[in-house]
Each structure stands twice: as C-alpha cells, then as structure tokens.
Amino acid sequence: AQKITQTQPGIFVQEKEAVTLDCTYDTSDQSYGLFWYKQPSSGEMIFLIYQGSYDEQNATEGRYSLNFQKARKSANLVISASQLGDSAMYFCAMRESISGNTGKLIFGQGTTLQVKP
Amino acid sequence: NAGVTQTPKFQVLKTGQSMTLQCAQDMNHEYMSWYRQDPGMGLRLIHYSVGAGITDQGEVPNGYNVSRSTTEDFPLRLLSAAPSQTSVYFCASSRQITENEKLFFGSGTQLSVL
C-alpha cells in the first residue's frame, strides 16, 4: 500500500502567486516525521521543511509552510510568492519511528512545479 | 561545508561490469544510506548503516553490496551490473535513525548500464 501519496504529477503557477502541493500519508505509527524536499533540474535533493507528528503548530521556513492536518493525514506544502527558481520536482516523505529500524525515508512519487513568468 | 560527497557524478557501464560508488560525509553522522531513484517510483532504500561495522538491507538490495569501515565512508558496490540498475543513486546521512532527523543527500550519481 502506498504510504505517501502525491496526487499532482505536475502543476503550474504564476510567478508571485501562492501554490499548494498536496501530500497524504498512511501510517499506524504515533510518532513520525514529515519532510519536503526539492529536486531542481540539476538533480540534488534539497531539504525544505519538517513537521513532527506531535507538533501542534504548522511548520514554517521562510516562504515555505506546511499545512499539517493530522486527522486527515495530510501534510501539504504551501509556497508563498512563487519565484521562477521554485520550478522543480517536490517530494513529500515520511520517516516512521517503527520503520523496522531501517531509518527509511518513505517518498511519494513527486510533483513537478512549473512557475510561469 | 562539504556535507555528503558522492563520486562519480556520471557513469556508463557495460552489462556484467562491476564498480563502486563512493560516498563520504564530514558531519560525524551515525546513519548512512543509499537510495535509487527511478521515474515514477520516488526513491527507494537499497542499504543502510547505523554505525561503523554495521550494515543492513533496505527494500531493493539485490545486486548491491555495502560496507562501513569508518563513520565517514559508505561505498556502494555493484557486483555485476545489469540494465535494470540504470538509475540515479543517492547517498544520504543523518545524525541518528530517529523520525525527527532529516536526511542530508549527496548530489547523486547517474548510472547507465548498457
């Protein structure tokens, strides 16, 4: 069963507008971490933001915020004031505390964001 | 700040050849891991290590070997390359294995097996 689901293969946004990238997750663990990574065309994986399952406040990092709805098991990434440099693939990922002790980061399939000038 | 360093960046192999992808980190991280990225499949864990001398298999370990003789280095060996191993490989590390630790990634190795 897919543990991380990103339903938007590709989305467009106009420069300077806000955009939401969807992510839902599935886990029976009580303690887990949710991460978003950005992968530009150059290929590296860049950490953006982290949300812990016990965090009551939504995480924010500059123009990035995470809309965490625990009951709905969703962890959407919101990018405010999009810039051309935000064009990239974005991955939602989860790290469980009981992932067989592998420390595995479970990734979604990614969403390609294109920012239009 | 070097972080996680992977070499080479690109590699082309013929079927049956062997090679080693190098990975080194300078952050004194206990946890290191290797992922492969294939189109439409996200990243999948190949092997991981929770400390020097300790390694274990991830979800797609067949055809790969690892070793961890030092905290810093975690090489990935392809024993006999196959076209199915054409992929982008990432090395990643974190301080610990816990759920609140982010992974730091290397810049990736694009491998083609002909």
PDB file of C-alpha atoms in Angstrom:
ATOM      1  CA  ALA A   1       0.000   0.000   0.000  1.00  0.00           C
ATOM      2  CA  GLN A   2       1.263   3.452  -0.903  1.00  0.00           C
ATOM      3  CA  LYS A   3       2.324   5.222   2.273  1.00  0.00           C
ATOM      4  CA  ILE A   4       2.906   8.639   0.746  1.00  0.00           C
ATOM      5  CA  THR A   5       0.580   9.866  -1.988  1.00  0.00           C
ATOM      6  CA  GLN A   6       1.159  12.928  -4.102  1.00  0.00           C
ATOM      7  CA  THR A   7      -1.792  13.215  -6.445  1.00  0.00           C
ATOM      8  CA  GLN A   8      -0.491  16.071  -8.589  1.00  0.00           C
ATOM      9  CA  PRO A   9       2.054  14.836 -11.149  1.00  0.00           C
ATOM     10  CA  GLY A  10       2.539  18.363 -12.442  1.00  0.00           C
ATOM     11  CA  ILE A  11       1.157  21.804 -11.679  1.00  0.00           C
ATOM     12  CA  PHE A  12       1.638  25.332 -12.983  1.00  0.00           C
ATOM     13  CA  VAL A  13       1.609  28.553 -11.010  1.00  0.00           C
ATOM     14  CA  GLN A  14       2.019  32.158 -11.999  1.00  0.00           C
ATOM     15  CA  GLU A  15       5.049  33.945 -10.621  1.00  0.00           C
ATOM     16  CA  LYS A  16       4.343  35.732  -7.308  1.00  0.00           C
ATOM     17  CA  GLU A  17       1.254  33.627  -6.593  1.00  0.00           C
ATOM     18  CA  ALA A  18       0.954  31.068  -3.813  1.00  0.00           C
ATOM     19  CA  VAL A  19       0.753  27.366  -4.601  1.00  0.00           C
ATOM     20  CA  THR A  20      -0.172  24.262  -2.596  1.00  0.00           C
ATOM     21  CA  LEU A  21       1.388  20.866  -3.231  1.00  0.00           C
ATOM     22  CA  ASP A  22      -0.689  18.012  -1.869  1.00  0.00           C
ATOM     23  CA  CYS A  23       0.564  15.126   0.218  1.00  0.00           C
ATOM     24  CA  THR A  24      -1.332  12.461   2.123  1.00  0.00           C
ATOM     25  CA  TYR A  25       0.270   9.743   4.177  1.00  0.00           C
ATOM     26  CA  ASP A  26      -0.616   6.483   5.804  1.00  0.00           C
ATOM     27  CA  THR A  27       0.923   5.162   8.993  1.00  0.00           C
ATOM     28  CA  SER A  28      -0.087   3.304  12.123  1.00  0.00           C
ATOM     29  CA  ASP A  29       2.806   4.842  14.000  1.00  0.00           C
ATOM     30  CA  GLN A  30       2.078   7.508  16.617  1.00  0.00           C
ATOM     31  CA  SER A  31       5.455   9.153  16.241  1.00  0.00           C
ATOM     32  CA  TYR A  32       6.655  10.097  12.779  1.00  0.00           C
ATOM     33  CA  GLY A  33       8.247  12.918  10.866  1.00  0.00           C
ATOM     34  CA  LEU A  34       7.131  14.505   7.608  1.00  0.00           C
ATOM     35  CA  PHE A  35       9.580  16.145   5.248  1.00  0.00           C
ATOM     36  CA  TRP A  36       9.519  18.026   1.981  1.00  0.00           C
ATOM     37  CA  TYR A  37      12.449  18.005  -0.404  1.00  0.00           C
ATOM     38  CA  LYS A  38      13.022  19.971  -3.576  1.00  0.00           C
ATOM     39  CA  GLN A  39      14.820  18.474  -6.556  1.00  0.00           C
ATOM     40  CA  PRO A  40      15.753  21.059  -9.206  1.00  0.00           C
ATOM     41  CA  SER A  41      16.786  20.051 -12.700  1.00  0.00           C
ATOM     42  CA  SER A  42      20.399  19.830 -11.517  1.00  0.00           C
ATOM     43  CA  GLY A  43      19.352  16.741  -9.559  1.00  0.00           C
ATOM     44  CA  GLU A  44      20.319  17.369  -5.945  1.00  0.00           C
ATOM     45  CA  MET A  45      17.844  16.822  -3.104  1.00  0.00           C
ATOM     46  CA  ILE A  46      17.310  19.948  -1.028  1.00  0.00           C
ATOM     47  CA  PHE A  47      15.593  19.772   2.354  1.00  0.00           C
ATOM     48  CA  LEU A  48      12.822  22.348   2.713  1.00  0.00           C
ATOM     49  CA  ILE A  49      10.752  21.771   5.812  1.00  0.00           C
ATOM     50  CA  TYR A  50       9.987  19.298   8.595  1.00  0.00           C
ATOM     51  CA  GLN A  51       6.855  18.591  10.663  1.00  0.00           C
ATOM     52  CA  GLY A  52       6.805  16.249  13.631  1.00  0.00           C
ATOM     53  CA  SER A  53       3.668  14.264  14.382  1.00  0.00           C
ATOM     54  CA  TYR A  54       3.420  15.764  17.844  1.00  0.00           C
ATOM     55  CA  ASP A  55       3.980  19.338  16.713  1.00  0.00           C
ATOM     56  CA  GLU A  56       0.856  21.372  17.348  1.00  0.00           C
ATOM     57  CA  GLN A  57       1.899  24.302  15.198  1.00  0.00           C
ATOM     58  CA  ASN A  58       2.326  24.125  11.458  1.00  0.00           C
ATOM     59  CA  ALA A  59       5.970  24.335  10.453  1.00  0.00           C
ATOM     60  CA  THR A  60       7.213  27.382   8.558  1.00  0.00           C
ATOM     61  CA  GLU A  61      10.551  28.091   6.864  1.00  0.00           C
ATOM     62  CA  GLY A  62      10.656  31.413   5.042  1.00  0.00           C
ATOM     63  CA  ARG A  63       8.285  31.175   2.059  1.00  0.00           C
ATOM     64  CA  TYR A  64       7.505  27.531   2.828  1.00  0.00           C
ATOM     65  CA  SER A  65       4.846  26.391   5.229  1.00  0.00           C
ATOM     66  CA  LEU A  66       3.397  23.000   5.926  1.00  0.00           C
ATOM     67  CA  ASN A  67      -0.353  22.673   6.318  1.00  0.00           C
ATOM     68  CA  PHE A  68      -0.486  19.721   8.710  1.00  0.00           C
ATOM     69  CA  GLN A  69      -3.879  18.109   9.249  1.00  0.00           C
ATOM     70  CA  LYS A  70      -3.207  15.085  11.394  1.00  0.00           C
ATOM     71  CA  ALA A  71      -6.735  13.663  11.464  1.00  0.00           C
ATOM     72  CA  ARG A  72      -6.880  13.759   7.675  1.00  0.00           C
ATOM     73  CA  LYS A  73      -3.281  12.511   7.406  1.00  0.00           C
ATOM     74  CA  SER A  74      -2.301  15.292   5.094  1.00  0.00           C
ATOM     75  CA  ALA A  75       0.843  17.423   5.001  1.00  0.00           C
ATOM     76  CA  ASN A  76       0.511  19.895   2.173  1.00  0.00           C
ATOM     77  CA  LEU A  77       3.361  22.217   1.258  1.00  0.00           C
ATOM     78  CA  VAL A  78       2.447  25.839   0.673  1.00  0.00           C
ATOM     79  CA  ILE A  79       4.860  28.069  -1.221  1.00  0.00           C
ATOM     80  CA  SER A  80       4.026  31.740  -0.989  1.00  0.00           C
ATOM     81  CA  ALA A  81       5.043  34.297  -3.601  1.00  0.00           C
ATOM     82  CA  SER A  82       6.333  31.781  -6.145  1.00  0.00           C
ATOM     83  CA  GLN A  83       9.587  32.540  -7.903  1.00  0.00           C
ATOM     84  CA  LEU A  84      10.973  31.210 -11.183  1.00  0.00           C
ATOM     85  CA  GLY A  85      13.627  29.383  -9.175  1.00  0.00           C
ATOM     86  CA  ASP A  86      10.910  27.358  -7.460  1.00  0.00           C
ATOM     87  CA  SER A  87      10.409  25.352 -10.660  1.00  0.00           C
ATOM     88  CA  ALA A  88      11.454  21.845  -9.652  1.00  0.00           C
ATOM     89  CA  MET A  89      10.243  18.422  -8.561  1.00  0.00           C
ATOM     90  CA  TYR A  90       8.976  18.329  -4.974  1.00  0.00           C
ATOM     91  CA  PHE A  91       8.906  15.218  -2.831  1.00  0.00           C
ATOM     92  CA  CYS A  92       6.909  14.577   0.294  1.00  0.00           C
ATOM     93  CA  ALA A  93       8.498  11.994   2.581  1.00  0.00           C
ATOM     94  CA  MET A  94       7.876  10.335   5.928  1.00  0.00           C
ATOM     95  CA  ARG A  95      10.153   8.766   8.493  1.00  0.00           C
ATOM     96  CA  GLU A  96       8.436   6.471  10.996  1.00  0.00           C
ATOM     97  CA  SER A  97       9.770   5.552  14.381  1.00  0.00           C
ATOM     98  CA  ILE A  98       8.959   1.875  13.785  1.00  0.00           C
ATOM     99  CA  SER A  99      10.168   1.543  10.191  1.00  0.00           C
ATOM    100  CA  GLY A 100      11.783  -1.790  11.061  1.00  0.00           C
ATOM    101  CA  ASN A 101      14.635   0.268  12.461  1.00  0.00           C
ATOM    102  CA  THR A 102      15.842   0.927   8.925  1.00  0.00           C
ATOM    103  CA  GLY A 103      15.550   4.689   9.291  1.00  0.00           C
ATOM    104  CA  LYS A 104      13.993   4.652   5.865  1.00  0.00           C
ATOM    105  CA  LEU A 105      12.597   7.840   4.419  1.00  0.00           C
ATOM    106  CA  ILE A 106       9.442   6.865   2.535  1.00  0.00           C
ATOM    107  CA  PHE A 107       8.960   9.030  -0.542  1.00  0.00           C
ATOM    108  CA  GLY A 108       5.994   9.954  -2.631  1.00  0.00           C
ATOM    109  CA  GLN A 109       6.256   9.951  -6.402  1.00  0.00           C
ATOM    110  CA  GLY A 110       6.819  13.678  -6.574  1.00  0.00           C
ATOM    111  CA  THR A 111       5.090  16.724  -8.030  1.00  0.00           C
ATOM    112  CA  THR A 112       6.639  18.816 -10.780  1.00  0.00           C
ATOM    113  CA  LEU A 113       6.043  22.505 -10.218  1.00  0.00           C
ATOM    114  CA  GLN A 114       6.482  24.971 -13.041  1.00  0.00           C
ATOM    115  CA  VAL A 115       6.397  28.683 -12.307  1.00  0.00           C
ATOM    116  CA  LYS A 116       5.334  30.852 -15.228  1.00  0.00           C
ATOM    117  CA  PRO A 117       6.635  34.408 -15.640  1.00  0.00           C
TER     118      PRO A 117
ATOM    119  CA  ASN B   1      30.906  22.695   4.397  1.00  0.00           C
ATOM    120  CA  ALA B   2      31.248  19.592   2.236  1.00  0.00           C
ATOM    121  CA  GLY B   3      28.309  17.649   3.749  1.00  0.00           C
ATOM    122  CA  VAL B   4      27.759  14.435   1.770  1.00  0.00           C
ATOM    123  CA  THR B   5      30.105  13.908  -1.152  1.00  0.00           C
ATOM    124  CA  GLN B   6      29.348  11.375  -3.871  1.00  0.00           C
ATOM    125  CA  THR B   7      31.536  10.314  -6.755  1.00  0.00           C
ATOM    126  CA  PRO B   8      31.348   9.873  -9.668  1.00  0.00           C
ATOM    127  CA  LYS B   9      28.560  12.129 -10.900  1.00  0.00           C
ATOM    128  CA  PHE B  10      28.041  10.144 -14.107  1.00  0.00           C
ATOM    129  CA  GLN B  11      28.996   6.604 -15.067  1.00  0.00           C
ATOM    130  CA  VAL B  12      28.344   4.310 -18.005  1.00  0.00           C
ATOM    131  CA  LEU B  13      28.901   0.580 -17.566  1.00  0.00           C
ATOM    132  CA  LYS B  14      28.558  -2.466 -19.729  1.00  0.00           C
ATOM    133  CA  THR B  15      26.448  -5.376 -18.547  1.00  0.00           C
ATOM    134  CA  GLY B  16      28.496  -7.564 -16.217  1.00  0.00           C
ATOM    135  CA  GLN B  17      30.989  -4.919 -15.168  1.00  0.00           C
ATOM    136  CA  SER B  18      31.454  -4.053 -11.526  1.00  0.00           C
ATOM    137  CA  MET B  19      32.042  -0.701  -9.945  1.00  0.00           C
ATOM    138  CA  THR B  20      31.941   1.178  -6.654  1.00  0.00           C
ATOM    139  CA  LEU B  21      30.031   4.378  -5.976  1.00  0.00           C
ATOM    140  CA  GLN B  22      31.804   6.395  -3.317  1.00  0.00           C
ATOM    141  CA  CYS B  23      30.094   8.293  -0.509  1.00  0.00           C
ATOM    142  CA  ALA B  24      31.685  10.296   2.278  1.00  0.00           C
ATOM    143  CA  GLN B  25      30.237  12.617   4.904  1.00  0.00           C
ATOM    144  CA  ASP B  26      32.048  15.010   7.206  1.00  0.00           C
ATOM    145  CA  MET B  27      29.238  15.638   9.721  1.00  0.00           C
ATOM    146  CA  ASN B  28      30.026  12.689  12.007  1.00  0.00           C
ATOM    147  CA  HIS B  29      26.658  11.149  11.220  1.00  0.00           C
ATOM    148  CA  GLU B  30      25.990   7.676  12.537  1.00  0.00           C
ATOM    149  CA  TYR B  31      23.337   6.811   9.963  1.00  0.00           C
ATOM    150  CA  MET B  32      24.129   6.469   6.261  1.00  0.00           C
ATOM    151  CA  SER B  33      22.067   5.053   3.444  1.00  0.00           C
ATOM    152  CA  TRP B  34      21.835   4.508  -0.288  1.00  0.00           C
ATOM    153  CA  TYR B  35      18.735   5.162  -2.398  1.00  0.00           C
ATOM    154  CA  ARG B  36      17.957   4.718  -6.028  1.00  0.00           C
ATOM    155  CA  GLN B  37      15.599   7.000  -7.916  1.00  0.00           C
ATOM    156  CA  ASP B  38      13.605   5.709 -10.858  1.00  0.00           C
ATOM    157  CA  PRO B  39      10.972   7.630 -12.846  1.00  0.00           C
ATOM    158  CA  GLY B  40       7.537   7.471 -11.254  1.00  0.00           C
ATOM    159  CA  MET B  41       8.787   5.499  -8.252  1.00  0.00           C
ATOM    160  CA  GLY B  42      10.255   8.095  -5.943  1.00  0.00           C
ATOM    161  CA  LEU B  43      13.350   6.996  -4.045  1.00  0.00           C
ATOM    162  CA  ARG B  44      13.826   3.501  -2.686  1.00  0.00           C
ATOM    163  CA  LEU B  45      16.218   2.364   0.019  1.00  0.00           C
ATOM    164  CA  ILE B  46      18.957  -0.036  -1.087  1.00  0.00           C
ATOM    165  CA  HIS B  47      21.146  -0.469   2.002  1.00  0.00           C
ATOM    166  CA  TYR B  48      21.749   1.411   5.205  1.00  0.00           C
ATOM    167  CA  SER B  49      24.148   1.583   8.123  1.00  0.00           C
ATOM    168  CA  VAL B  50      23.616   2.721  11.705  1.00  0.00           C
ATOM    169  CA  GLY B  51      27.317   2.945  12.505  1.00  0.00           C
ATOM    170  CA  ALA B  52      30.770   1.752  11.569  1.00  0.00           C
ATOM    171  CA  GLY B  53      30.815  -2.007  11.080  1.00  0.00           C
ATOM    172  CA  ILE B  54      27.016  -2.285  10.914  1.00  0.00           C
ATOM    173  CA  THR B  55      25.090  -2.556   7.639  1.00  0.00           C
ATOM    174  CA  ASP B  56      21.759  -3.974   6.625  1.00  0.00           C
ATOM    175  CA  GLN B  57      19.472  -4.344   3.638  1.00  0.00           C
ATOM    176  CA  GLY B  58      16.777  -1.944   2.562  1.00  0.00           C
ATOM    177  CA  GLU B  59      13.897  -2.709   0.213  1.00  0.00           C
ATOM    178  CA  VAL B  60      15.866  -3.227  -3.034  1.00  0.00           C
ATOM    179  CA  PRO B  61      19.254  -4.719  -2.045  1.00  0.00           C
ATOM    180  CA  ASN B  62      19.737  -7.353  -4.764  1.00  0.00           C
ATOM    181  CA  GLY B  63      22.845  -6.823  -6.870  1.00  0.00           C
ATOM    182  CA  TYR B  64      24.434  -4.375  -4.433  1.00  0.00           C
ATOM    183  CA  ASN B  65      26.924  -4.651  -1.574  1.00  0.00           C
ATOM    184  CA  VAL B  66      27.960  -2.136   1.046  1.00  0.00           C
ATOM    185  CA  SER B  67      30.495  -1.853   3.834  1.00  0.00           C
ATOM    186  CA  ARG B  68      31.108   0.702   6.575  1.00  0.00           C
ATOM    187  CA  SER B  69      34.638   0.513   7.886  1.00  0.00           C
ATOM    188  CA  THR B  70      34.652   4.132   9.107  1.00  0.00           C
ATOM    189  CA  THR B  71      31.996   6.590  10.246  1.00  0.00           C
ATOM    190  CA  GLU B  72      32.727   8.815   7.247  1.00  0.00           C
ATOM    191  CA  ASP B  73      32.594   6.405   4.294  1.00  0.00           C
ATOM    192  CA  PHE B  74      29.838   4.216   2.913  1.00  0.00           C
ATOM    193  CA  PRO B  75      30.639   2.850  -0.563  1.00  0.00           C
ATOM    194  CA  LEU B  76      28.074   1.026  -2.697  1.00  0.00           C
ATOM    195  CA  ARG B  77      29.321  -1.808  -4.903  1.00  0.00           C
ATOM    196  CA  LEU B  78      27.586  -3.096  -7.992  1.00  0.00           C
ATOM    197  CA  LEU B  79      28.763  -6.680  -8.320  1.00  0.00           C
ATOM    198  CA  SER B  80      27.736  -7.440 -11.899  1.00  0.00           C
ATOM    199  CA  ALA B  81      25.897  -4.532 -13.490  1.00  0.00           C
ATOM    200  CA  ALA B  82      22.576  -5.147 -15.219  1.00  0.00           C
ATOM    201  CA  PRO B  83      20.445  -2.790 -17.344  1.00  0.00           C
ATOM    202  CA  SER B  84      17.840  -2.817 -14.547  1.00  0.00           C
ATOM    203  CA  GLN B  85      20.366  -0.980 -12.390  1.00  0.00           C
ATOM    204  CA  THR B  86      20.272   2.050 -14.661  1.00  0.00           C
ATOM    205  CA  SER B  87      19.149   4.718 -12.231  1.00  0.00           C
ATOM    206  CA  VAL B  88      20.142   7.762 -10.227  1.00  0.00           C
ATOM    207  CA  TYR B  89      21.796   6.842  -6.948  1.00  0.00           C
ATOM    208  CA  PHE B  90      21.802   8.988  -3.846  1.00  0.00           C
ATOM    209  CA  CYS B  91      23.780   8.627  -0.678  1.00  0.00           C
ATOM    210  CA  ALA B  92      22.184  10.191   2.389  1.00  0.00           C
ATOM    211  CA  SER B  93      23.094  10.566   6.046  1.00  0.00           C
ATOM    212  CA  SER B  94      21.605  11.744   9.324  1.00  0.00           C
ATOM    213  CA  ARG B  95      22.824  12.105  12.886  1.00  0.00           C
ATOM    214  CA  GLN B  96      20.604   9.302  14.094  1.00  0.00           C
ATOM    215  CA  ILE B  97      17.965   6.902  12.848  1.00  0.00           C
ATOM    216  CA  THR B  98      15.066   8.648  14.620  1.00  0.00           C
ATOM    217  CA  GLU B  99      11.972  10.011  12.912  1.00  0.00           C
ATOM    218  CA  ASN B 100      12.758  13.656  13.604  1.00  0.00           C
ATOM    219  CA  GLU B 101      16.158  13.633  11.897  1.00  0.00           C
ATOM    220  CA  LYS B 102      16.318  14.958   8.361  1.00  0.00           C
ATOM    221  CA  LEU B 103      18.451  13.222   5.783  1.00  0.00           C
ATOM    222  CA  PHE B 104      21.270  15.096   4.081  1.00  0.00           C
ATOM    223  CA  PHE B 105      21.719  13.967   0.497  1.00  0.00           C
ATOM    224  CA  GLY B 106      24.697  13.824  -1.796  1.00  0.00           C
ATOM    225  CA  SER B 107      24.429  15.279  -5.285  1.00  0.00           C
ATOM    226  CA  GLY B 108      23.646  11.930  -6.898  1.00  0.00           C
ATOM    227  CA  THR B 109      25.250   9.565  -9.412  1.00  0.00           C
ATOM    228  CA  GLN B 110      23.596   8.987 -12.753  1.00  0.00           C
ATOM    229  CA  LEU B 111      24.388   5.421 -13.805  1.00  0.00           C
ATOM    230  CA  SER B 112      23.657   3.880 -17.179  1.00  0.00           C
ATOM    231  CA  VAL B 113      24.166   0.177 -17.795  1.00  0.00           C
ATOM    232  CA  LEU B 114      24.262  -0.817 -21.452  1.00  0.00           C
TER     233      LEU B 114
END
